[in-house]
Short mmCIF file of C-alpha atoms in Angstrom, two decimals:
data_model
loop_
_atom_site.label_atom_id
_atom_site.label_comp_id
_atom_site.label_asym_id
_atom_site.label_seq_id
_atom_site.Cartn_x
_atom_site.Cartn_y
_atom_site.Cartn_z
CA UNK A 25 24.68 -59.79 54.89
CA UNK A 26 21.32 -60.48 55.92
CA UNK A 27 19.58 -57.85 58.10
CA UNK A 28 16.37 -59.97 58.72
CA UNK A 29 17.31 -59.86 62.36
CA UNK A 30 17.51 -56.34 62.80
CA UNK A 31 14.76 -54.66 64.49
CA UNK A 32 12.28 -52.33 62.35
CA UNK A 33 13.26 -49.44 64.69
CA UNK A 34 17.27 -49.88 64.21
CA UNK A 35 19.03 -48.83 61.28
CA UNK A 36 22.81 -50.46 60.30
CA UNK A 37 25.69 -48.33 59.10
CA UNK A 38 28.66 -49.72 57.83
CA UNK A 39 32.06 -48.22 56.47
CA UNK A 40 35.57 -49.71 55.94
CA UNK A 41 38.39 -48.71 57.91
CA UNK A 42 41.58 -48.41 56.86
CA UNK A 43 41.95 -52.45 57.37
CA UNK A 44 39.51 -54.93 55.42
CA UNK A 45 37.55 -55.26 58.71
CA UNK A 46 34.15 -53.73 58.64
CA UNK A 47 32.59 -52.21 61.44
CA UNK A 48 29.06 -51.86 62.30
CA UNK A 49 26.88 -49.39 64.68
CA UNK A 50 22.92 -49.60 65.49
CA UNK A 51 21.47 -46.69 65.54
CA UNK A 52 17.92 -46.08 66.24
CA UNK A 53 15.65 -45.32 62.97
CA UNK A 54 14.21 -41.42 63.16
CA UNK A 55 10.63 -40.77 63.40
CA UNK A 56 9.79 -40.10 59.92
CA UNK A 57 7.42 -37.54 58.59
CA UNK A 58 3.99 -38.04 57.33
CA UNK A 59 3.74 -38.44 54.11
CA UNK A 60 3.87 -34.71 52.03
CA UNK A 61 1.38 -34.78 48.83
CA UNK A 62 2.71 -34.05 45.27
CA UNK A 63 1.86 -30.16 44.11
CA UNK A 64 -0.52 -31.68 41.66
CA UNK A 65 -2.61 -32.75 44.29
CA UNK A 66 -2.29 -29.28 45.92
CA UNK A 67 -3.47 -27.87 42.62
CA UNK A 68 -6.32 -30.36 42.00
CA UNK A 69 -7.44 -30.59 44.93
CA UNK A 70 -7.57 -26.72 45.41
CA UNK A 71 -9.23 -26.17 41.90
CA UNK A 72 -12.13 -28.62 42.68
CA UNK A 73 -12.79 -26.32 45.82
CA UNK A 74 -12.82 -22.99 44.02
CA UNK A 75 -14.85 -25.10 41.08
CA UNK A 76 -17.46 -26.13 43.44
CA UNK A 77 -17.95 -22.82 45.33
CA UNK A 78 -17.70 -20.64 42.14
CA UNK A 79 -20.52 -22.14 40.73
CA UNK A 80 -22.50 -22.29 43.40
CA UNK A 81 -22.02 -18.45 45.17
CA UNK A 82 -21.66 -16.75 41.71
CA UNK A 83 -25.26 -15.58 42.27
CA UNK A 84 -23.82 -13.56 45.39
CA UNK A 85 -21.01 -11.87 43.25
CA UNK A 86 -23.10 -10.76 40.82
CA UNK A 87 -25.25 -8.79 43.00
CA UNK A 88 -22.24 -7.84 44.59
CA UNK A 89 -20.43 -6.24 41.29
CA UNK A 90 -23.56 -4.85 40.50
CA UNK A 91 -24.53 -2.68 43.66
CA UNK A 92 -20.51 -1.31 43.38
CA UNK A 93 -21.47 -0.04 40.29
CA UNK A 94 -21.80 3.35 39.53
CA UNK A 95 -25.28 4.44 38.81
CA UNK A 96 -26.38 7.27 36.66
CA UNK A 97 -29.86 8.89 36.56
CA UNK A 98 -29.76 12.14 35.29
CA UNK A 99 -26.18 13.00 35.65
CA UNK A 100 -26.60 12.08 39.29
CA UNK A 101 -25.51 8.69 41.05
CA UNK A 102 -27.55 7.20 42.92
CA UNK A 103 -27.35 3.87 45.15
CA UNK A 104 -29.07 1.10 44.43
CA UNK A 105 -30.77 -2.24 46.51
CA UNK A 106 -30.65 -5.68 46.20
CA UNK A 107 -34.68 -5.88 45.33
CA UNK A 108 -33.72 -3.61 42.58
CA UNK A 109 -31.11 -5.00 41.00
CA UNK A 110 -33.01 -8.55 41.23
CA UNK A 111 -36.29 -6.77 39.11
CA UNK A 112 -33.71 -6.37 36.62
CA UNK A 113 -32.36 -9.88 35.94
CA UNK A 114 -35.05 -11.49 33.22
CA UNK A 115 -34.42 -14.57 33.94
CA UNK A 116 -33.34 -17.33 36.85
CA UNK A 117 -30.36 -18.02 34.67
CA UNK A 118 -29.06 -14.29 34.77
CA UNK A 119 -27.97 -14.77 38.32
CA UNK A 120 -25.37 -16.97 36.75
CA UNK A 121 -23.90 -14.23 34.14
CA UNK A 122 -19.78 -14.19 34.69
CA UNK A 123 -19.69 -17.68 36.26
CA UNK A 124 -17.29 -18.75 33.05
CA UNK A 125 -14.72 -16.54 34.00
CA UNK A 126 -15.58 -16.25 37.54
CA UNK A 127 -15.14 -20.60 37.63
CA UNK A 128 -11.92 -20.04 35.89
CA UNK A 129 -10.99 -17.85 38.00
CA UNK A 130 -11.51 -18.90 41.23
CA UNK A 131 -10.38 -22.64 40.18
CA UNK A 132 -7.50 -22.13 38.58
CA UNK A 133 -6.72 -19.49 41.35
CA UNK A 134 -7.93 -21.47 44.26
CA UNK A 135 -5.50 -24.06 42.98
CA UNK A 136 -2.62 -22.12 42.11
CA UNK A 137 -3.33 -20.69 45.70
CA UNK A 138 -2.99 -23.34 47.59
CA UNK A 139 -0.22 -24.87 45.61
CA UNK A 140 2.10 -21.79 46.37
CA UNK A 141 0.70 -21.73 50.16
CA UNK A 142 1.92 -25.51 50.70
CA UNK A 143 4.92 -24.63 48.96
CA UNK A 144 5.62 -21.92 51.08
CA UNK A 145 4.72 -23.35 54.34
CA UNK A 146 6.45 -26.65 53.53
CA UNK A 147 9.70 -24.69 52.49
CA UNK A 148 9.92 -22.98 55.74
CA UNK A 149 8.56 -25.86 58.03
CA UNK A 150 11.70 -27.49 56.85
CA UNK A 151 13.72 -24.72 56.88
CA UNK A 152 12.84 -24.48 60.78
CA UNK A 153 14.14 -28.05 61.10
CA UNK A 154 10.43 -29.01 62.03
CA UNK A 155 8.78 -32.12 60.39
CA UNK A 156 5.43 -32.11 59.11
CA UNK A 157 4.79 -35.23 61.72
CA UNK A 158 5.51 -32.84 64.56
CA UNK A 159 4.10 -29.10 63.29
CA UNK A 160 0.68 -30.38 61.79
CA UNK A 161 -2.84 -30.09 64.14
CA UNK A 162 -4.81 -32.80 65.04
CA UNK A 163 -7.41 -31.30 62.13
CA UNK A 164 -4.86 -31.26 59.54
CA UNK A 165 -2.31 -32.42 57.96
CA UNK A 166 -0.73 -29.27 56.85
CA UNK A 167 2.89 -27.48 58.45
CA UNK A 168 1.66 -25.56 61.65
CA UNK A 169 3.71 -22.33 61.74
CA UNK A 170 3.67 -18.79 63.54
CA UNK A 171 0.71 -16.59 63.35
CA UNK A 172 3.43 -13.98 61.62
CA UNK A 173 4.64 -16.83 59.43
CA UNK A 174 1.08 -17.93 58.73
CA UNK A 175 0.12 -13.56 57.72
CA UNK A 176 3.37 -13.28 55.78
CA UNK A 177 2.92 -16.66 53.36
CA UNK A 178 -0.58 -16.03 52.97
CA UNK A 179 -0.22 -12.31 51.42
CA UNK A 180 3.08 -13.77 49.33
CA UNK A 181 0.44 -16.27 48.05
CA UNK A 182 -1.98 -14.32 47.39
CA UNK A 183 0.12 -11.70 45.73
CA UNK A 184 1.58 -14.28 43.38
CA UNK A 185 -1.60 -15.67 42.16
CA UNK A 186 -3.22 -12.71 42.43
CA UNK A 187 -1.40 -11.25 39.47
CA UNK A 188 -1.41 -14.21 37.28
CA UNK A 189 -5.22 -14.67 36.84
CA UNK A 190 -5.60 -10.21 37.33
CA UNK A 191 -6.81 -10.41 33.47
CA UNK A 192 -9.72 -12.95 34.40
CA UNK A 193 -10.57 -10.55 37.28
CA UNK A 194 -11.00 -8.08 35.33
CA UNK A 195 -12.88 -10.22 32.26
CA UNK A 196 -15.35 -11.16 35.47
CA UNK A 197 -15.84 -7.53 36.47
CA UNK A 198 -16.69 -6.42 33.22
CA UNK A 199 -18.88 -9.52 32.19
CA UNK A 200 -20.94 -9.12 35.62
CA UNK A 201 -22.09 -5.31 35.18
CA UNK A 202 -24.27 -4.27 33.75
CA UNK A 203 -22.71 -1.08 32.06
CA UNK A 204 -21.44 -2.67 29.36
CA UNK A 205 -23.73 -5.37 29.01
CA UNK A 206 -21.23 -7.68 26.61
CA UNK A 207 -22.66 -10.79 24.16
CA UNK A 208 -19.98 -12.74 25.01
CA UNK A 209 -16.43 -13.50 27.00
CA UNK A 210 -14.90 -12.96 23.64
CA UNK A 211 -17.18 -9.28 23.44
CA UNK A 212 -15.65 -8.42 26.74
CA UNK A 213 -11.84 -9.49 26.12
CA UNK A 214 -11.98 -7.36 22.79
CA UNK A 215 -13.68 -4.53 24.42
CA UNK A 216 -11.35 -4.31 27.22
CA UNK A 217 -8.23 -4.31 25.31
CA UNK A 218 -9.56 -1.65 23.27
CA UNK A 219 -10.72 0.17 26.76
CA UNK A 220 -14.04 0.52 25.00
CA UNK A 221 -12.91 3.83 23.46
CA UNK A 222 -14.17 2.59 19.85
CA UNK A 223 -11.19 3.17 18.37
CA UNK A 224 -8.80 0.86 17.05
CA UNK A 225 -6.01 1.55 19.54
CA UNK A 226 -5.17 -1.26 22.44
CA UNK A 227 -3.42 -2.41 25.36
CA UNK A 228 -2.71 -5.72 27.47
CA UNK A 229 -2.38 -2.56 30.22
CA UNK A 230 -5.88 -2.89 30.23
CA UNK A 231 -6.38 -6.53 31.61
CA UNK A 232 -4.33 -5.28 34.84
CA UNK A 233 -6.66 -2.40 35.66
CA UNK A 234 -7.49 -1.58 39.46
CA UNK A 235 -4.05 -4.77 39.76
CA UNK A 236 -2.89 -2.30 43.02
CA UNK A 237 -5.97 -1.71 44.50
CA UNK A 238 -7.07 -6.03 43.79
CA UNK A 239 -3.68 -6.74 45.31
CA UNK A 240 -4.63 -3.94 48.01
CA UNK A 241 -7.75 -6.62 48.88
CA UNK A 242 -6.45 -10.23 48.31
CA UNK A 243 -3.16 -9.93 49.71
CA UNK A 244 -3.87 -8.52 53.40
CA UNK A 245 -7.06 -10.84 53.05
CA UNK A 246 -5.15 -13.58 52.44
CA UNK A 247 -2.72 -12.82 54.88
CA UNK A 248 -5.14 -12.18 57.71
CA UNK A 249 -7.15 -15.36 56.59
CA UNK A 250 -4.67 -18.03 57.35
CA UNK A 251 -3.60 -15.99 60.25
CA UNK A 252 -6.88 -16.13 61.51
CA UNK A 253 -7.68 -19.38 60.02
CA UNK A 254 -5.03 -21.23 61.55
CA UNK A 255 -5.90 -19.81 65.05
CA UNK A 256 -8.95 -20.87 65.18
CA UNK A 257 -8.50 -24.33 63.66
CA UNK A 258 -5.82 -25.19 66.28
CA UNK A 259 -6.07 -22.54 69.07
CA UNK A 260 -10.03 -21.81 70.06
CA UNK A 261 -12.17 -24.21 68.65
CA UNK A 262 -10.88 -27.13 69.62
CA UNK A 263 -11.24 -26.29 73.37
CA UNK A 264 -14.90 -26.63 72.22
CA UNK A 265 -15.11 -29.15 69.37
CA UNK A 266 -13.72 -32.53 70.07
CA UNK A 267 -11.58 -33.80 66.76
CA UNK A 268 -12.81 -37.34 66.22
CA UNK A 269 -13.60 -39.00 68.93
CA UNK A 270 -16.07 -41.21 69.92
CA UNK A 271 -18.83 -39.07 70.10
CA UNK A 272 -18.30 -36.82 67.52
CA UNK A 273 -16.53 -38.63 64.35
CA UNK A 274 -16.79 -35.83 62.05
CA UNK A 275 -15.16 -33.36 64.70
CA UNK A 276 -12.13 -32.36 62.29
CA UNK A 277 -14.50 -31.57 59.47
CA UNK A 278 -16.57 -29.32 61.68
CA UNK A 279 -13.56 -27.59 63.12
CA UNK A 280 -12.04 -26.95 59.35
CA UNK A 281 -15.67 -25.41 58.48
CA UNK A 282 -16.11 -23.39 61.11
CA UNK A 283 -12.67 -21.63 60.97
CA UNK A 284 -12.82 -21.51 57.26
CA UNK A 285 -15.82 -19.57 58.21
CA UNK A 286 -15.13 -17.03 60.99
CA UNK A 287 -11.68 -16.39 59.07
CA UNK A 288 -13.35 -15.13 56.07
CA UNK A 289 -16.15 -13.18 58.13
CA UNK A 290 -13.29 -11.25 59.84
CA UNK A 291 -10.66 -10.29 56.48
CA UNK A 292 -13.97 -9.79 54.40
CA UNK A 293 -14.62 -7.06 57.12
CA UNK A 294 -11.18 -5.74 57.31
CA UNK A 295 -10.74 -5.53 53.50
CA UNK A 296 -14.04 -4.24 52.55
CA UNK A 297 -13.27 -0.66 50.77
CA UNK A 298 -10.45 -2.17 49.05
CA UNK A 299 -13.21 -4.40 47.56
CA UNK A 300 -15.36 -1.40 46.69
CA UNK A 301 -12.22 0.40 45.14
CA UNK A 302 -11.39 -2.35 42.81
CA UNK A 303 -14.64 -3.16 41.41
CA UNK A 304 -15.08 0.82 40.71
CA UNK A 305 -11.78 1.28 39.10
CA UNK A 306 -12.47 -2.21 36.87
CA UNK A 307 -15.95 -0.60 35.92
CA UNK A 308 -14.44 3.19 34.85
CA UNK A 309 -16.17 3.22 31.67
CA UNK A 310 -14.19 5.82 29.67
CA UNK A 311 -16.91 6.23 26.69
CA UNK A 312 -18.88 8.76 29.45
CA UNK A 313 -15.95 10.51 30.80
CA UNK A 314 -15.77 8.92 33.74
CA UNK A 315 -12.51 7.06 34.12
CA UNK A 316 -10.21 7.47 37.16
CA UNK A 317 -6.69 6.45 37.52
CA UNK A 318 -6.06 6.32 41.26
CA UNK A 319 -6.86 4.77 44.12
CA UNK A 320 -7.35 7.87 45.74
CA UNK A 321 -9.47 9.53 42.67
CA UNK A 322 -11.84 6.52 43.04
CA UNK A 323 -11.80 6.50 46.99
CA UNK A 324 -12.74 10.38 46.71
CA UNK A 325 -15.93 9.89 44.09
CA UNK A 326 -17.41 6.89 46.35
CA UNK A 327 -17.10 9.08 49.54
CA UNK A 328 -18.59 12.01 47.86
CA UNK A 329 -21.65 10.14 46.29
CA UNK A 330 -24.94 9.30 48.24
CA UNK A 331 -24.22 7.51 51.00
CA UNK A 332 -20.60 8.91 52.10
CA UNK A 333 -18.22 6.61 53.63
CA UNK A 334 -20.30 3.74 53.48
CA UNK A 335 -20.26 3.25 49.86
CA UNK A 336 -16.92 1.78 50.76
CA UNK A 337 -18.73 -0.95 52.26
CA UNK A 338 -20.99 -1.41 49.72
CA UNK A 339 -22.07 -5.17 48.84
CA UNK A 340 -20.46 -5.93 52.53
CA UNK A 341 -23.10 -8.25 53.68
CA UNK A 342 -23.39 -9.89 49.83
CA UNK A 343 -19.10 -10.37 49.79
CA UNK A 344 -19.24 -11.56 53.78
CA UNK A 345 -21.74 -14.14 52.74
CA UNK A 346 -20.20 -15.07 49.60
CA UNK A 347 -16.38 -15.42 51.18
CA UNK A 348 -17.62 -17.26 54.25
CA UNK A 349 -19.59 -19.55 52.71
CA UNK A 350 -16.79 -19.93 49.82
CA UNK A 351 -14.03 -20.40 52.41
CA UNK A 352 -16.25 -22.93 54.39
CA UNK A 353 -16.90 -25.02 50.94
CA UNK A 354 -13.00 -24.18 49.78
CA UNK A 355 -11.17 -25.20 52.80
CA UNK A 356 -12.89 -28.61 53.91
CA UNK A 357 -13.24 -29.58 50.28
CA UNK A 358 -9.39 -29.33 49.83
CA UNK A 359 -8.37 -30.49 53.15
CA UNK A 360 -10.39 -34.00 53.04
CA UNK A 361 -9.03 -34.18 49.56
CA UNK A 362 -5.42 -33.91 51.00
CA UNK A 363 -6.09 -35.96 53.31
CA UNK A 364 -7.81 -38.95 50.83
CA UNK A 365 -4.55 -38.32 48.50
CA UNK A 366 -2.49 -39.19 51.55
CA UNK A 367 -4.06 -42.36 52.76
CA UNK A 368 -4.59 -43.59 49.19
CA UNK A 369 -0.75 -43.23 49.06
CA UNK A 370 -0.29 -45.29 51.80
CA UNK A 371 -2.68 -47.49 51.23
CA UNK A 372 -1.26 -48.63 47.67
CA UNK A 373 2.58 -47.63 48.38
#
């Protein structure tokens, strides 16, 4: 039979009664949801963000790893500056030192990340009976869910990934401080499974060192970041930022940026001495006695050193620029990205 005639907005359905007749009911079509891009455009699209910004902000984690370090001038630790730790870098490249493992990281985590977010949010945006075409913002084309929805997939996430690139965290550490000043990624992986302890004994154990204390950071981070994220992308700023309109055509981009920005500015904050933990507990060097197991043991020696409580913020200002800027770069990289993958799908479909 030739449905030419129907309208675009009716659907037929047809089934055989207990006679040969055949009867027939028009229904109308239902709205159908945008389009949903393939995971591998999730993870591309989220490892050319983390590429872009880990090459770019490495500089800013470098200093960062290095003012967490411990340092020792006779037998006494003392606090170092920014200034200071710049006089010691030789060279422009230096600033650079980790960004192998820090690209890798951050890339294939970025992408992994947002892979598993979309997953998630996807997964329960459908599970709520909601469509894509009728949860998403104006700015996006992502599922828009609850604030507690948005906290509790963001720190499942972040967990997940987190512990699947842990031993490139803790190559990155490592390869960034000075302390052990390595020759090479390869240098570092060897002396890390052997815990530096020059003896022949090893242990994968190794590559998940400071894992509760990283998870500790990245997961309420995470967590907090979408929350925070997605409330300012489609709650506050655009009562002040028009999204594309006539006068302001790049309105979505700006809006992405900006919460990308505050978000990170506000979890950076809130996770701080977790940050400050992690990098310690990574950097234990066990060769000069000085390894601690626990959370607790570490929080106690940066509390007791010069500076007291503050040394849990230390390399705040150096992780809040780094983050914000990252998330800024990160989030409106992947998003227009989405968002080209989705029109280029309808465009040639």
């Amino acid at each position: 039979m030739n449905n030419s005639n129907n309208s675009p907005n009716t659907i037929i359905i047809r089934h055989d009664s207990l006679s040969d007749n055949k009867v027939a009911a028009t229904l109308p079509l239902p709205i159908l949801p945008k389009a949903v891009p393939e995971a591998k455009v999730h993870l591309i699209s989220g490892g050319i963000a983390g590429l872009v910004s880990a090459i770019t902000l490495q500089p800013l984690d470098l200093l960062k790893t290095r003012l967490q370090q411990q340092h020792k001038i006779e037998n006494k630790y003392v606090r170092t500056t920014i200034t200071e730790e710049l006089k010691k870098l030789t060279q422009l490249k230096d600033l650079w030192r980790g960004a192998l493992p820090s690209t890798l990281r951050t890339s294939i985590g970025a992408g992994l990340y947002f892979t598993t977010l979309s997953h998630l949010r996807s997964s329960l945006a459908t599970y709520k009976s909601k469509t894509i075409a009728t949860s998403s913002s104006s700015t996006s084309i992502l599922p828009k869910l609850s604030p507690l929805e948005n906290l509790s997939i963001g720190f499942i996430a972040r967990a997940t990934v987190g512990l699947i690139t842990m031993p490139v965290t803790v190559v990155k550490t490592r390869y960034e401080s000075n302390i052990y000043n390595y020759r090479s990624i390869l240098d570092s992986i060897v002396g890390i499974y052997k815990n530096d302890d020059l003896t022949n004994k090893g242990s994968f154990k190794n590559f998940f060192k400071g894992s509760i204390a990283t998870l500790a950071r990245d997961c309420p981070y995470a967590g907090l970041y979408v929350l925070f994220y997605e409330s300012f992308k489609n709650e506050l700023l655009p009562r002040f930022i028009p999204a594309n309109d006539t006068t302001n055509k790049n309105g979505a981009q700006i809006i992405n940026s900006s919460a990308a920005v505050l978000a990170a500015s506000l979890s950076t904050t809130i996770t701080a001495p977790f940050d400050a933990i992690k990098t310690r507990l990574q950097l234990s060097d066990v060769r000069n006695g000085q390894q601690q197991k626990s959370i607790l043991q570490i929080t106690k020696v940066l509390v007791n050193e010069e500076g007291g409580i503050s040394n849990l913020f230390r390399g705040l200002s150096l992780r809040l620029g780094r983050k914000a800027i990252s998330a800024g770069i990160s989030w409106c990289i992947y998003e227009e990205l989405i968002k080209s993958s989705i029109f280029s799908t309808k465009k040639f479909s």
